[in-house]
Coordinates of C-alpha atoms in Angstrom, one line a residue:
X38 CA 58.0 -37.6 39.7
X39 CA 54.9 -35.4 39.7
X40 CA 56.7 -32.5 38.2
X41 CA 58.1 -34.7 35.4
X42 CA 54.6 -36.0 34.6
X43 CA 53.3 -32.4 34.4
X44 CA 56.1 -31.5 32.1
X45 CA 55.4 -34.4 29.8
X46 CA 51.7 -33.5 29.7
X47 CA 52.4 -29.8 29.0
X48 CA 51.8 -28.4 25.5
X49 CA 54.9 -28.1 23.3
X50 CA 56.4 -24.6 23.4
X51 CA 55.8 -24.1 19.6
X52 CA 52.1 -24.8 20.1
X53 CA 51.7 -21.9 22.4
X54 CA 52.7 -19.6 19.5
X55 CA 51.1 -21.7 16.7
X56 CA 47.5 -21.6 17.9
X57 CA 47.3 -17.8 18.2
X58 CA 49.1 -17.4 14.9
X59 CA 46.7 -19.8 13.2
X60 CA 43.7 -17.9 14.7
X61 CA 45.2 -14.6 13.5
X62 CA 45.9 -16.1 10.0
X63 CA 42.4 -17.5 9.8
X64 CA 40.9 -14.1 10.9
X65 CA 43.0 -12.3 8.3
X66 CA 41.9 -14.7 5.6
X67 CA 38.3 -14.3 6.5
X68 CA 38.6 -10.6 6.7
X69 CA 40.5 -10.2 3.5
X70 CA 38.0 -12.4 1.7
X71 CA 35.0 -10.9 3.5
X72 CA 33.4 -9.6 0.2
X73 CA 33.6 -13.1 -1.4
X74 CA 32.1 -14.7 1.7
X75 CA 29.4 -12.0 1.9
X76 CA 28.5 -12.6 -1.8
X77 CA 28.4 -16.3 -1.2
X78 CA 26.1 -15.9 1.8
X79 CA 23.9 -13.4 -0.1
X80 CA 23.4 -15.9 -3.0
X81 CA 22.8 -18.8 -0.6
X82 CA 20.1 -17.0 1.3
X83 CA 18.5 -15.2 -1.7
X84 CA 18.4 -17.9 -4.3
X85 CA 14.9 -19.5 -4.6
X86 CA 13.6 -22.2 -7.0
X87 CA 10.9 -20.0 -8.5
X88 CA 11.9 -16.3 -8.1
X89 CA 9.2 -13.7 -8.2
X90 CA 9.1 -11.0 -10.9
X91 CA 10.5 -13.0 -13.8
X92 CA 7.9 -11.3 -16.1
X93 CA 9.8 -8.1 -15.7
X94 CA 13.0 -9.7 -16.9
X95 CA 11.5 -11.1 -20.1
X96 CA 10.2 -9.7 -23.4
X97 CA 10.8 -6.0 -23.7
X98 CA 11.3 -5.7 -20.0
X99 CA 14.5 -7.7 -20.3
X100 CA 17.7 -5.7 -19.9
X101 CA 20.2 -4.9 -22.6
X102 CA 23.9 -5.2 -21.9
X103 CA 25.5 -3.3 -24.7
X104 CA 26.1 0.5 -24.8
X105 CA 25.7 1.9 -28.3
X106 CA 26.3 5.2 -30.2
X107 CA 24.8 5.0 -33.7
X108 CA 23.1 7.1 -36.3
X109 CA 19.4 6.5 -36.8
X110 CA 17.3 5.9 -39.9
X111 CA 14.1 7.8 -40.4
X112 CA 11.7 5.1 -41.7
X113 CA 8.5 7.3 -41.8
X114 CA 7.8 11.0 -42.2
X115 CA 10.3 13.7 -41.5
X116 CA 11.6 15.2 -38.3
X117 CA 9.9 18.6 -37.8
X118 CA 12.0 21.6 -38.7
X119 CA 13.4 23.4 -35.7
X120 CA 13.0 20.3 -33.5
X121 CA 16.6 20.3 -32.1
X122 CA 17.7 18.8 -28.8
X123 CA 17.6 15.5 -27.0
X124 CA 14.9 13.1 -25.8
X125 CA 16.3 11.3 -22.8
X126 CA 14.5 8.5 -20.9
X127 CA 15.7 6.5 -18.0
X128 CA 14.6 3.1 -16.8
X129 CA 15.6 0.0 -14.8
X130 CA 18.2 -2.3 -16.5
X131 CA 20.0 -4.7 -14.1
X132 CA 23.7 -4.9 -14.8
X133 CA 23.9 -8.3 -13.2
X134 CA 21.3 -11.1 -13.5
X135 CA 19.3 -10.9 -10.2
X136 CA 20.1 -13.8 -7.8
X137 CA 16.6 -14.0 -6.3
X138 CA 13.4 -12.1 -6.8
X139 CA 13.1 -9.1 -9.0
X140 CA 10.8 -6.1 -9.0
X141 CA 10.4 -3.7 -11.9
X142 CA 11.7 -0.8 -9.7
X143 CA 15.0 -2.7 -8.9
X144 CA 17.2 -2.4 -12.0
X145 CA 20.2 -0.2 -12.4
X146 CA 19.5 3.1 -14.2
X147 CA 20.1 3.2 -17.9
X148 CA 19.7 6.3 -20.1
X149 CA 18.4 6.0 -23.7
X150 CA 19.0 9.2 -25.6
X151 CA 18.1 10.4 -29.1
X152 CA 19.9 13.5 -30.3
X153 CA 18.1 15.5 -33.0
X154 CA 20.0 18.2 -34.9
X155 CA 19.1 19.7 -38.3
X156 CA 16.9 16.8 -39.3
X157 CA 19.5 14.1 -38.4
X158 CA 19.4 11.8 -35.4
X159 CA 21.7 9.6 -33.3
X160 CA 21.1 7.1 -30.5
X161 CA 23.1 6.5 -27.3
X162 CA 22.5 4.4 -24.2
X163 CA 24.6 4.3 -21.1
X164 CA 24.4 3.0 -17.5
X165 CA 24.3 5.7 -14.9
X166 CA 27.5 5.1 -12.9
X167 CA 26.1 5.2 -9.4
X168 CA 28.0 4.3 -6.3
X169 CA 25.9 1.2 -6.0
X170 CA 26.7 0.0 -9.5
X171 CA 30.4 0.7 -9.1
X172 CA 30.6 -1.4 -5.9
X173 CA 28.8 -4.3 -7.5
X174 CA 31.0 -4.1 -10.6
X175 CA 34.1 -4.2 -8.4
X176 CA 32.8 -7.3 -6.7
X177 CA 31.7 -8.9 -10.0
X178 CA 28.3 -9.8 -8.6
X179 CA 25.1 -8.4 -6.9
X180 CA 25.7 -7.2 -3.3
X181 CA 22.7 -5.2 -2.3
X182 CA 19.2 -6.4 -1.3
X183 CA 16.5 -5.3 -3.7
X184 CA 12.8 -4.7 -3.4
X185 CA 12.1 -8.0 -5.2
X186 CA 14.0 -9.8 -2.4
X187 CA 11.8 -8.5 0.4
X188 CA 9.5 -11.5 0.9
X189 CA 9.2 -13.5 4.1
X190 CA 11.9 -14.6 6.4
X191 CA 14.4 -14.7 3.5
X192 CA 13.9 -11.0 3.0
X193 CA 14.5 -10.3 6.7
X194 CA 17.6 -12.4 6.6
X195 CA 18.9 -10.5 3.6
X196 CA 18.3 -7.1 5.4
X197 CA 20.3 -8.3 8.4
X198 CA 23.0 -9.6 6.1
X199 CA 23.3 -6.1 4.5
X200 CA 23.6 -4.6 7.9
X201 CA 26.4 -7.0 8.7
X202 CA 28.0 -6.2 5.4
X203 CA 28.1 -2.5 6.2
X204 CA 29.5 -3.2 9.7
X205 CA 32.5 -5.2 8.4
X206 CA 33.2 -2.8 5.5
X207 CA 31.9 -5.0 2.6
X208 CA 29.3 -2.5 1.7
X209 CA 29.7 1.3 1.7
X210 CA 26.5 3.3 1.9
X211 CA 28.1 6.6 2.9
X212 CA 27.5 7.9 -0.7
X213 CA 24.0 6.5 -1.1
X214 CA 22.7 3.4 -2.7
X215 CA 20.2 4.7 -5.3
X216 CA 19.8 3.4 -8.8
X217 CA 19.0 6.7 -10.7
X218 CA 16.5 4.7 -12.7
X219 CA 13.2 6.7 -12.4
X220 CA 13.1 10.2 -13.9
X221 CA 15.0 13.2 -15.1
X222 CA 14.9 17.0 -14.7
X223 CA 17.1 19.7 -16.1
X224 CA 17.9 22.5 -13.6
X225 CA 20.7 25.0 -13.1
X226 CA 22.7 23.8 -16.0
X227 CA 22.6 20.2 -14.8
X228 CA 20.6 17.2 -16.2
X229 CA 19.7 15.2 -13.1
X230 CA 18.7 11.6 -13.1
X231 CA 16.6 10.7 -10.1
X232 CA 15.6 7.9 -7.8
X233 CA 13.6 8.6 -4.6
X234 CA 15.9 6.4 -2.5
X235 CA 18.9 8.6 -2.9
X236 CA 20.2 12.0 -4.1
X237 CA 20.2 12.7 -7.8
X238 CA 23.1 12.0 -10.2
X239 CA 24.3 14.6 -12.6
X240 CA 24.8 13.5 -16.2
X241 CA 26.1 15.5 -19.2
X242 CA 25.2 15.3 -22.9
X243 CA 28.2 15.8 -25.1
X244 CA 28.1 17.6 -28.5
X245 CA 28.1 14.2 -30.3
X246 CA 25.2 12.9 -28.4
X247 CA 27.0 10.7 -25.8
X248 CA 25.7 10.9 -22.2
X249 CA 28.2 10.8 -19.3
X250 CA 27.8 10.4 -15.6
X251 CA 29.3 13.4 -13.7
X252 CA 28.6 12.2 -10.1
X253 CA 26.2 12.3 -7.2
X254 CA 24.6 15.7 -6.4
X255 CA 26.4 17.6 -3.6
X256 CA 23.7 18.9 -1.2
X257 CA 24.2 21.3 1.8
X258 CA 25.0 19.5 5.0
X259 CA 21.7 20.6 6.5
X260 CA 19.8 18.4 4.1
X261 CA 19.6 14.9 5.6
X262 CA 17.0 13.2 3.5
X263 CA 16.6 11.6 0.1
X264 CA 15.3 13.4 -3.0
X265 CA 12.1 12.8 -4.9
X266 CA 11.9 11.3 -8.3
X267 CA 9.4 14.0 -9.3
X268 CA 10.5 17.5 -8.3
X269 CA 8.6 20.4 -9.9
X270 CA 10.4 23.1 -11.9
X271 CA 8.7 26.5 -11.8
X272 CA 9.1 28.0 -15.3
X273 CA 8.5 31.5 -14.0
X274 CA 11.5 31.9 -11.6
X275 CA 13.5 28.7 -12.3
X276 CA 13.1 27.3 -8.8
X277 CA 13.1 23.6 -8.3
X278 CA 10.7 22.4 -5.6
X279 CA 11.2 18.9 -4.1
X280 CA 10.6 16.6 -1.2
X281 CA 12.5 13.6 0.2
X282 CA 11.3 10.7 2.3
X283 CA 12.8 7.9 4.3
X284 CA 11.4 4.9 6.1
X285 CA 13.6 4.2 9.1
X286 CA 13.5 7.3 11.3
X287 CA 11.8 10.7 11.8
X288 CA 11.6 13.1 10.2
X289 CA 10.1 10.7 7.6
X290 CA 9.5 13.7 5.2
X291 CA 11.4 16.8 4.3
X292 CA 10.9 19.4 1.6
X293 CA 13.1 22.1 0.0
X294 CA 13.5 24.7 -2.8
X295 CA 16.6 25.3 -4.9
X296 CA 17.0 28.6 -6.6
X297 CA 17.7 29.1 -10.3
X298 CA 21.5 28.6 -9.6
X299 CA 21.0 25.3 -7.7
X300 CA 21.4 26.7 -4.2
X301 CA 19.2 25.2 -1.4
X302 CA 17.4 28.4 -0.3
X303 CA 14.6 26.8 1.8
X304 CA 14.1 23.5 3.6
X305 CA 11.6 22.1 6.0
X306 CA 10.8 19.0 8.0
X307 CA 7.2 17.8 7.7
X308 CA 5.5 15.8 10.4
X309 CA 3.6 12.8 9.0
X310 CA 2.2 10.0 11.2
X311 CA 4.0 7.0 9.6
X312 CA 6.5 6.2 6.9
X313 CA 4.9 6.0 3.5
X314 CA 5.9 5.7 -0.1
X315 CA 5.5 9.2 -1.5
X316 CA 6.5 9.0 -5.2
X317 CA 5.2 12.3 -6.4
X318 CA 4.3 15.8 -5.3
X319 CA 2.8 19.0 -6.7
X320 CA 3.4 22.7 -6.6
X321 CA 1.5 25.9 -7.3
X322 CA 2.6 29.6 -7.3
X323 CA 2.2 29.7 -3.5
X324 CA 2.4 26.1 -2.2
X325 CA 4.2 22.9 -2.2
X326 CA 1.5 20.2 -2.3
X327 CA 2.2 17.0 -0.2
X328 CA 0.4 13.7 -1.0
X329 CA 0.2 11.8 2.3
X330 CA -1.4 8.6 0.9
X331 CA -1.5 5.4 3.0
X332 CA 0.9 3.2 1.0
X333 CA 2.6 2.4 4.3
X334 CA 5.9 0.8 5.0
X335 CA 4.9 -2.4 6.9
X336 CA 7.8 -4.7 7.6
X337 CA 5.5 -7.1 9.5
X338 CA 3.6 -7.9 6.3
X339 CA 6.9 -9.1 4.8
X340 CA 7.0 -11.8 7.5
X341 CA 3.3 -12.6 8.3
X342 CA 1.9 -12.3 4.7
X343 CA 5.1 -13.1 2.8
X344 CA 4.5 -9.9 0.8
X345 CA 6.4 -6.8 0.0
X346 CA 6.8 -4.5 3.0
X347 CA 4.4 -1.9 1.5
X348 CA 0.7 -2.1 2.0
X349 CA -2.1 0.2 0.9
X350 CA -3.9 0.6 4.3
X351 CA -7.5 1.2 3.2
X352 CA -8.6 1.9 6.8
X353 CA -6.4 5.0 7.0
X354 CA -7.2 8.4 5.5
X355 CA -5.8 9.9 2.3
X356 CA -4.5 13.4 2.9
X357 CA -3.1 16.3 0.9
X358 CA -1.2 19.0 2.6
X359 CA -0.4 22.6 1.6
X360 CA 3.0 24.1 2.6
X361 CA 3.5 27.8 1.7
X362 CA 6.6 28.3 -0.4
X363 CA 7.4 31.5 1.6
X364 CA 7.3 29.6 4.9
X365 CA 10.6 30.2 6.9
X366 CA 13.1 27.4 6.7
X367 CA 13.1 25.0 9.6
X368 CA 15.8 22.3 9.3
X369 CA 14.9 21.4 12.9
X370 CA 11.4 21.1 14.1
X371 CA 8.4 20.9 11.8
X372 CA 6.8 23.3 9.3
X373 CA 3.2 24.4 9.5
X374 CA 1.2 22.4 6.9
X375 CA -2.5 22.7 6.3
X376 CA -3.9 19.2 5.9
X377 CA -7.0 18.1 4.0
X378 CA -8.6 14.7 4.4
X379 CA -10.1 13.4 1.2
X380 CA -13.6 12.0 1.3
X381 CA -14.3 8.3 0.5
X382 CA -12.1 5.2 0.7
X383 CA -8.4 5.7 0.8
X384 CA -6.4 5.5 -2.4
X385 CA -2.9 5.8 -3.9
X386 CA -1.7 8.0 -6.7
X387 CA 1.9 7.6 -8.0
X388 CA 1.7 10.5 -10.4
X389 CA 0.4 14.1 -10.4
X390 CA -0.6 15.6 -13.7
X391 CA -1.0 19.3 -12.8
X392 CA -1.8 21.7 -10.0
X393 CA -2.7 25.4 -9.7
X394 CA -4.6 28.0 -7.6
X395 CA -7.9 29.4 -8.7
X396 CA -8.8 33.1 -8.3
X397 CA -10.9 32.4 -5.2
X398 CA -7.9 30.8 -3.5
X399 CA -8.9 27.1 -4.0
X400 CA -6.1 24.8 -5.0
X401 CA -6.7 22.3 -7.9
X402 CA -4.7 19.1 -8.0
X403 CA -5.0 16.4 -10.8
X404 CA -3.6 12.9 -10.2
X405 CA -3.9 9.4 -11.4
X406 CA -5.9 7.7 -8.6
X407 CA -5.6 4.0 -7.9
X408 CA -8.3 2.6 -5.6
X409 CA -6.4 -0.6 -5.0
X410 CA -2.8 -1.6 -5.2
X411 CA -0.6 -4.7 -4.9
X412 CA 2.9 -3.3 -5.2
X413 CA 4.2 -6.6 -6.5
X414 CA 2.6 -5.6 -9.8
X415 CA 2.2 -9.3 -10.7
X416 CA -1.4 -9.3 -11.9
X417 CA -3.0 -5.8 -12.1
X418 CA -6.8 -5.5 -11.7
X419 CA -8.9 -2.7 -13.1
X420 CA -9.0 -1.0 -9.7
X421 CA -5.2 -0.8 -9.9
X422 CA -5.2 1.3 -13.1
X423 CA -5.0 5.0 -12.6
X424 CA -8.0 7.2 -13.3
X425 CA -7.5 11.0 -13.7
X426 CA -9.1 12.6 -10.6
X427 CA -9.5 16.3 -9.7
X428 CA -9.0 17.3 -6.0
X429 CA -10.2 20.7 -4.9
X430 CA -8.8 22.1 -1.7
X431 CA -10.2 25.2 0.0
X432 CA -7.6 26.8 2.4
X433 CA -10.3 29.2 3.6
X434 CA -12.7 26.5 4.8
X435 CA -10.5 23.4 5.2
X436 CA -12.9 21.5 2.9
X437 CA -11.6 19.0 0.2
X438 CA -13.6 17.5 -2.7
X439 CA -12.7 15.1 -5.4
X440 CA -14.1 14.3 -8.9
X441 CA -13.2 11.5 -11.2
X442 CA -12.5 13.1 -14.6
X443 CA -12.7 10.1 -16.9
X444 CA -13.5 6.4 -17.3
X445 CA -10.4 6.0 -19.5
X446 CA -7.5 4.5 -17.4
X447 CA -4.1 6.0 -17.8
X448 CA -0.9 7.0 -16.0
X449 CA 2.5 8.7 -16.7
X450 CA 0.7 12.1 -17.2
X451 CA 2.6 15.0 -18.8
X452 CA 1.8 18.6 -19.5
X453 CA 3.3 21.5 -21.4
X454 CA 6.3 22.3 -19.1
X455 CA 5.6 26.0 -19.4
X456 CA 2.4 25.5 -17.5
X457 CA 3.9 23.8 -14.5
X458 CA 2.5 25.4 -11.2
X459 CA 0.0 27.4 -13.4
X460 CA -3.5 26.7 -14.7
X461 CA -3.5 24.5 -17.8
X462 CA -6.0 22.8 -19.9
X463 CA -4.3 19.8 -21.4
X464 CA -2.5 16.7 -20.2
X465 CA -1.5 13.5 -22.0
X466 CA -1.4 10.0 -20.5
X467 CA -0.2 6.5 -21.4
X468 CA -3.2 4.2 -21.8
X469 CA -2.8 0.6 -20.5
X470 CA -3.8 -2.7 -22.1
X471 CA -6.3 -4.4 -19.7
X472 CA -5.5 -7.8 -21.1
X473 CA -1.7 -7.5 -20.7
X474 CA 0.4 -9.0 -17.9
X475 CA 2.7 -7.5 -17.0
X476 CA 1.9 -3.9 -17.7
X477 CA 1.7 -2.6 -21.3
X478 CA 0.6 0.6 -22.9
X479 CA -1.5 0.7 -26.1
X480 CA -1.4 4.5 -26.8
X481 CA -1.8 8.0 -25.6
X482 CA -4.9 9.8 -24.3
X483 CA -5.4 13.5 -24.4
X484 CA -7.3 14.9 -21.3
X485 CA -9.2 18.2 -20.9
X486 CA -8.6 19.4 -17.4
X487 CA -11.4 21.9 -17.8
X488 CA -14.0 19.3 -18.7
X489 CA -17.4 20.1 -17.3
X490 CA -18.9 17.8 -14.6
X491 CA -20.7 14.9 -16.2
X492 CA -18.5 14.9 -19.3
X493 CA -15.5 12.7 -19.9
X494 CA -12.1 14.5 -19.9
X495 CA -10.7 12.2 -22.6
X496 CA -11.1 14.1 -25.9
X497 CA -8.7 12.1 -28.2
X498 CA -6.5 9.1 -28.4
X499 CA -3.4 7.9 -30.3
X500 CA -3.5 4.2 -30.8
X501 CA -0.4 2.2 -31.7
X502 CA -0.7 -0.5 -34.4
X503 CA -1.5 -4.0 -33.2
X504 CA 1.5 -5.6 -31.5
X505 CA 3.2 -2.3 -30.7
X506 CA 3.4 -0.9 -27.2
X507 CA 4.9 2.3 -25.6
X508 CA 5.1 4.2 -22.4
X509 CA 5.3 7.8 -21.2
X510 CA 5.3 10.4 -24.0
X511 CA 7.1 13.6 -23.4
X512 CA 5.5 16.8 -24.6
X513 CA 7.8 19.2 -26.5
X514 CA 6.4 22.6 -27.4
X515 CA 6.8 23.7 -31.0
X516 CA 9.4 26.5 -31.3
X517 CA 7.9 30.0 -31.1
X518 CA 4.4 28.9 -30.2
X519 CA 2.2 30.3 -27.4
X520 CA -0.6 27.7 -27.9
X521 CA -0.6 25.3 -25.0
X522 CA -1.1 22.0 -27.0
X523 CA 0.9 23.1 -30.1
X524 CA 3.8 20.7 -29.9
X525 CA 4.9 17.1 -30.2
X526 CA 4.6 13.9 -28.2
X527 CA 7.9 11.9 -28.3
X528 CA 7.8 8.3 -27.2
X529 CA 9.7 5.0 -27.6
X530 CA 7.5 2.2 -29.0
X531 CA 8.3 -1.5 -29.2
X532 CA 7.3 -3.7 -32.1
X533 CA 6.7 -7.2 -30.6
X534 CA 6.7 -8.8 -34.1
X535 CA 10.0 -7.4 -35.3
X536 CA 11.6 -7.3 -31.8
X537 CA 12.8 -3.7 -32.4
X538 CA 12.0 -0.2 -31.1
X539 CA 11.2 3.1 -32.7
X540 CA 11.2 6.7 -31.5
X541 CA 7.9 8.1 -32.7
X542 CA 7.0 11.8 -32.9
X543 CA 3.2 12.6 -32.8
X544 CA 1.2 15.8 -33.2
X545 CA -0.2 16.7 -29.7
X546 CA -2.9 18.9 -31.2
X547 CA -4.4 16.6 -33.8
X548 CA -3.6 13.4 -32.0
X549 CA -3.3 11.5 -35.3
X550 CA -2.2 7.9 -34.8
X551 CA 0.1 8.3 -37.8
X552 CA 3.4 9.7 -36.5
X553 CA 5.0 12.8 -37.9
X554 CA 8.2 10.9 -37.9
X555 CA 9.4 7.4 -36.9
X556 CA 13.0 6.6 -36.3
X557 CA 14.2 3.0 -36.1
X558 CA 16.5 2.2 -33.1
X559 CA 19.6 0.0 -33.6
X560 CA 17.8 -2.7 -31.4
X561 CA 15.0 -2.7 -28.9
X562 CA 14.8 -0.2 -26.1
X563 CA 13.4 -1.8 -22.9
X564 CA 10.3 -0.4 -21.3
X565 CA 11.3 2.3 -18.8
X566 CA 9.8 5.0 -16.7
X567 CA 10.2 8.8 -17.2
X568 CA 12.0 11.0 -19.7
X569 CA 12.5 14.7 -20.5
X570 CA 13.4 16.9 -23.4
X571 CA 16.6 18.8 -23.3
X572 CA 16.7 21.8 -25.7
X573 CA 19.7 22.8 -27.8
X574 CA 20.2 25.9 -25.6
X575 CA 20.2 23.8 -22.4
X576 CA 22.8 21.4 -23.9
X577 CA 25.1 24.4 -24.6
X578 CA 24.6 25.8 -21.1
X579 CA 25.5 22.6 -19.2
X580 CA 27.9 23.1 -16.3
X581 CA 30.7 20.7 -15.3
X582 CA 29.8 20.3 -11.6
X583 CA 27.1 18.6 -9.5

């Protein structure tokens, strides 16, 4: 009787197989649809009623979705004779509409290129086909956490979700997650588009003015860090000097030199006390110049203050270090660096204008110093605008001094590229509109780096017409000249009234506000970051590898 009762109560034989099969099927369905489930979870966590950073998705910050190739109309003046080559500028342009918050630094890299040849011009714009963009395109939606998402507990949850996504194979970061949206440099036959959170991407300009992504730069296995957005190209020997920083583990900072052929010939690890955002660097004939400024990675602030995880720690010192270029490589251990602590309150400087060595051995560095900074960039104060500042470092005494060069605020400094690492007199900077929110630039200021103490370094200004705004202007030397400021300033400007953009060419010597030539773009070119000029000779010498 008891055995019969037990048999009646036992599970049916088929159920013993059905339950494991159902579990396996469910697991298979979950695994095979893990990317869809991940994207759903990302949007659920990230979506907020009033996302931050909307100002950087509107007006001329708003992205463009089309990729064009069109001839340009010259609407004013004439393209200077002999000005042949390409003006290329990169900037953030999100391919997908952001789900949650957005920061100006977040968008996918898009190149805007104007090809000049024999007085004619064409325009082309293309996304940089990064590994990150390709993964999101395949998924059909955003997958990766962005700087604009990193606020409060929601930001922490998204960071943990990304780690889970990597663990289950939804996200692949083995080939980097950079956006290639910040700056460009031409070196060793390759035009590199840069973002400090990854290695560079190589792009190629074709004969008809189209720009194509070639791939992510292949570095030697000994290099285990990222690559700065602002390497320095030595015009004398063709070396490219660079740094790379990371935030999650030591060494936080590394540095290296590529020879004229693109080979990594020196590399060092550099011991800094804490992870910081190190956007730029400098170089002289003998030194790499390291800016250890206390814009610190502070994940606790993301939770406690519901702010971005980067804070300017005013209680910490601002330091500049000198690393000799002939220092032996040390891919393990740390290089010897001579550090200088700057007097006064701490500060941040995103961009370096110039640096060189004086005959007495002192090192001069010129940068755009910001005494305060809220990296959200929501409402900039006067203290957050850059002011050109001179830093004098004495290796023989260990003493450092600084001097504010001007009362005219500005940023995105450029010089004649032939003067990089050597003494120069002139730099040009974009001048901001104090009343604009978000950031807008009214014109270009010319600065005298040899200005005597007590005099203002600003000697001239180009002012755009009312309702027009620009950004960084690239200096292009006039062919055959040896005069430092004999050349052109090339810049995209945006007409808010007509909702269209122009590429303007100005005289860098006279600084006349009337452009030498103005070319109308097919439609507006969104505000971006940094650009470069690629000569006709460089276009012809491009190589097919990265």
